[in-house]
Coordinates of C-alpha atoms in Angstrom, one line a residue:
X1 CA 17.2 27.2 15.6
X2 CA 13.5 27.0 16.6
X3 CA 10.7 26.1 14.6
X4 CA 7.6 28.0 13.5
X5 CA 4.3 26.9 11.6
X6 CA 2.4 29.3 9.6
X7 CA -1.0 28.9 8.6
X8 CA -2.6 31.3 5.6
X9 CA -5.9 31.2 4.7
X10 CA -7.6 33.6 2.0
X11 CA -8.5 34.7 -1.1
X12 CA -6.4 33.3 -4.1
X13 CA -3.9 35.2 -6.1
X14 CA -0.8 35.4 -7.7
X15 CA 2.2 35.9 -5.9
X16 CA 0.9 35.1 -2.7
X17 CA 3.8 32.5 -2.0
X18 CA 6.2 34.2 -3.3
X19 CA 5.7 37.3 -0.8
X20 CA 5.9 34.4 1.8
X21 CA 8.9 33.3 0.8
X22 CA 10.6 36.5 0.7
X23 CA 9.7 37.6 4.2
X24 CA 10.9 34.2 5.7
X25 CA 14.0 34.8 3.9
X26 CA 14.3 38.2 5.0
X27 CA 14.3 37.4 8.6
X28 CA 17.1 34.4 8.1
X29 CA 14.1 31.4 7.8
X30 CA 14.4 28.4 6.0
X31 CA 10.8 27.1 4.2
X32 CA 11.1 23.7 5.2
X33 CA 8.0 21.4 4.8
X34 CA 4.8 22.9 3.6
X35 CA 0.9 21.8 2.3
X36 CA -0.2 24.9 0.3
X37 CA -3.6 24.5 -2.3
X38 CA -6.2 26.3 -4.0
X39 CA -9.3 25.5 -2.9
X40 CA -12.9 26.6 -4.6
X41 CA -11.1 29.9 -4.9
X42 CA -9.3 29.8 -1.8
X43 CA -6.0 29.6 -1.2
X44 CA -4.7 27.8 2.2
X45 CA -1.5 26.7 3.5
X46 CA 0.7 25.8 6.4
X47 CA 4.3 26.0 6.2
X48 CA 7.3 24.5 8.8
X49 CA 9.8 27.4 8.8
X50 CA 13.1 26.9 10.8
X51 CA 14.9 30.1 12.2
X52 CA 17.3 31.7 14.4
X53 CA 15.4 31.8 17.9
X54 CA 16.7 35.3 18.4
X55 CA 15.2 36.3 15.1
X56 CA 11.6 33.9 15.3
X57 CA 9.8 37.2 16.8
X58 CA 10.6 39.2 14.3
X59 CA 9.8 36.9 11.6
X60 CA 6.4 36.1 13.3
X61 CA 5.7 40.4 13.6
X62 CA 6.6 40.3 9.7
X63 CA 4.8 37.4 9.0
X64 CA 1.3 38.8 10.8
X65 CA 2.0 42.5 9.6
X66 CA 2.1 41.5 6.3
X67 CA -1.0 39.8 6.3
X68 CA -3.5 41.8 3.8
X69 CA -5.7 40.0 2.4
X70 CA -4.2 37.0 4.3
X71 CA -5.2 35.6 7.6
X72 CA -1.8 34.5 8.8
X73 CA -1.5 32.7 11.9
X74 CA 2.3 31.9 13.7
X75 CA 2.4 29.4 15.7
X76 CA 5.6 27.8 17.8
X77 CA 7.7 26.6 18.9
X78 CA 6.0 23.7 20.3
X79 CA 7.7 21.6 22.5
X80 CA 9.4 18.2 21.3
X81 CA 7.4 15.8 22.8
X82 CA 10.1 12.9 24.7
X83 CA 8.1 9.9 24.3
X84 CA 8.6 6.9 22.5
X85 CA 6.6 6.6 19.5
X86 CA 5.5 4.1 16.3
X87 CA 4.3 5.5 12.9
X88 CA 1.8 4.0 10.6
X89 CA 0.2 4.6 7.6
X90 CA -2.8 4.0 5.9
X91 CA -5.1 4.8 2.8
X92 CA -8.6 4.4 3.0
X93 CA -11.0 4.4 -0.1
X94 CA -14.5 3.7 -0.8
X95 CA -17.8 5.2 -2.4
X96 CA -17.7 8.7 -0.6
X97 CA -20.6 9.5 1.5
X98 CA -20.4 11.6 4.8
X99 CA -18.7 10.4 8.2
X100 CA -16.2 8.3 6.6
X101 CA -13.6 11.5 8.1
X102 CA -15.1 11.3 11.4
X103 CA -15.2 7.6 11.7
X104 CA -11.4 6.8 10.7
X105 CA -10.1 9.7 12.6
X106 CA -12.4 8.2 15.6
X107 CA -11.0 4.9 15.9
X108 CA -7.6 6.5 15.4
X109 CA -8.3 8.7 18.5
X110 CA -9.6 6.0 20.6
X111 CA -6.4 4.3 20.4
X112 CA -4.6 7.4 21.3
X113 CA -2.8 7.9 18.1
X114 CA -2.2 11.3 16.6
X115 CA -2.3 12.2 13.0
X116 CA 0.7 14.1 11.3
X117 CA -0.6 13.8 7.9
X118 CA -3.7 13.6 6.1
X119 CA -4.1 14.1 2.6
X120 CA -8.1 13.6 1.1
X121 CA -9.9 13.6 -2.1
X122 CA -13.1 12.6 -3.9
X123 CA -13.1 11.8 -7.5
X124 CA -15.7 10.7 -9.8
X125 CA -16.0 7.2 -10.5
X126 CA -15.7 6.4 -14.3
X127 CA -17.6 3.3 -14.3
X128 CA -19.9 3.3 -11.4
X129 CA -21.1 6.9 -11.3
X130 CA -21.3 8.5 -8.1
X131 CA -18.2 10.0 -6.1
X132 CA -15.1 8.2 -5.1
X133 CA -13.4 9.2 -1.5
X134 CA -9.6 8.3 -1.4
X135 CA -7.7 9.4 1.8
X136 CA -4.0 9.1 2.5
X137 CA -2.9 9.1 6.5
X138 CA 0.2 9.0 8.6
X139 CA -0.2 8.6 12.4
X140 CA 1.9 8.2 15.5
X141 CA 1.1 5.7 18.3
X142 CA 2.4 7.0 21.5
X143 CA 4.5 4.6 23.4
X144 CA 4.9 2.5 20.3
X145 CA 1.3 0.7 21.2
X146 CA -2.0 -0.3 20.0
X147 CA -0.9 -1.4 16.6
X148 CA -2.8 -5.0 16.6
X149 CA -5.7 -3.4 18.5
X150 CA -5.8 -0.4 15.7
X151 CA -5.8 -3.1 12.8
X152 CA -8.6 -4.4 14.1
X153 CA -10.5 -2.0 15.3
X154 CA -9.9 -0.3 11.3
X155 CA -11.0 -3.6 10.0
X156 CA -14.0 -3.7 12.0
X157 CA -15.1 -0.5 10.9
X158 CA -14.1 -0.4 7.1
X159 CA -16.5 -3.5 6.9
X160 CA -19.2 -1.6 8.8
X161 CA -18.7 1.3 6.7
X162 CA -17.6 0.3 3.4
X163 CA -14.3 1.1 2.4
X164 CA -11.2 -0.1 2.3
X165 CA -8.5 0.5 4.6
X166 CA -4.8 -0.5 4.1
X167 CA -2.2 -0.1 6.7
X168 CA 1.3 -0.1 6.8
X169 CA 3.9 0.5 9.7

């Protein structure tokens, strides 16, 4: 089996999923993990699909043919990367202004860590007025490192920039 990822940007409809679905099943895919949303009328998504590597060109032809009002985009396989490696999470939250993204995901970077998930969200804030930002994060340190220099450098910057920042391994 290899692995494919599919991203799908466009405009929002119904159905749009399902016709996904039925093409990766058509070509002998399994949907594995997948992020899909609408967004301000948008719909975007990336999907892990898993398939027979004899069949994976075929499935990406179908995938791009099919696009219509779609911009699909196949990507894969990548290769596995054979390092050792140590995952952390964090959440960060705070009053939302602008660079809070580009901060966290700088310090991250400058200890050579890697994001594999990142989930974000503002919300209003019932009390206080104003816009809450609230973002979930999963990362990998490369050769298991930089965890005690990451916590600090996070703590650093969540006082310097306001928010908090919680981080599990």
């Amino acid at each position: 089996m290899t692995t494919l990822v599919i991203t799908v940007v466009g405009d929002d409809r119904a159905g749009l999923v399902a016709s996904l679905a039925d093409i990766v099943d058509a070509h002998g895919g399994n949907w594995e993990t997948s992020e899909l949303a609408e967004l301000a009328g948008a719909f975007a998504g990336i999907v892990e699909v898993s398939v027979a590597a004899e069949r994976s060109d075929d499935l990406r032809a179908a995938l791009e043919a099919a696009a219509g009002t779609l911009r699909v985009t196949v990507h894969g396989p990548a290769p596995v990367p054979a390092t050792a490696a140590r995952t952390v999470a964090l959440t960060v939250m705070g009053n939302d202004r602008p660079g809070i993204v580009r901060e966290i995901t700088g310090a991250l970077s400058a200890r050579g860590a890697s994001i594999d998930r990142m989930s974000t969200q503002t919300t209003d804030a019932a009390m206080a007025g104003g816009r809450l930002f609230e973002a979930s994060l999963t990362a990998t340190l490369v050769d298991g490192g930089g965890v005690d220099e990451l916590v600090e450098d996070l703590q650093n910057l969540a006082a310097e920039i306001q928010v908090d920042v919680t981080l599990t391994d």
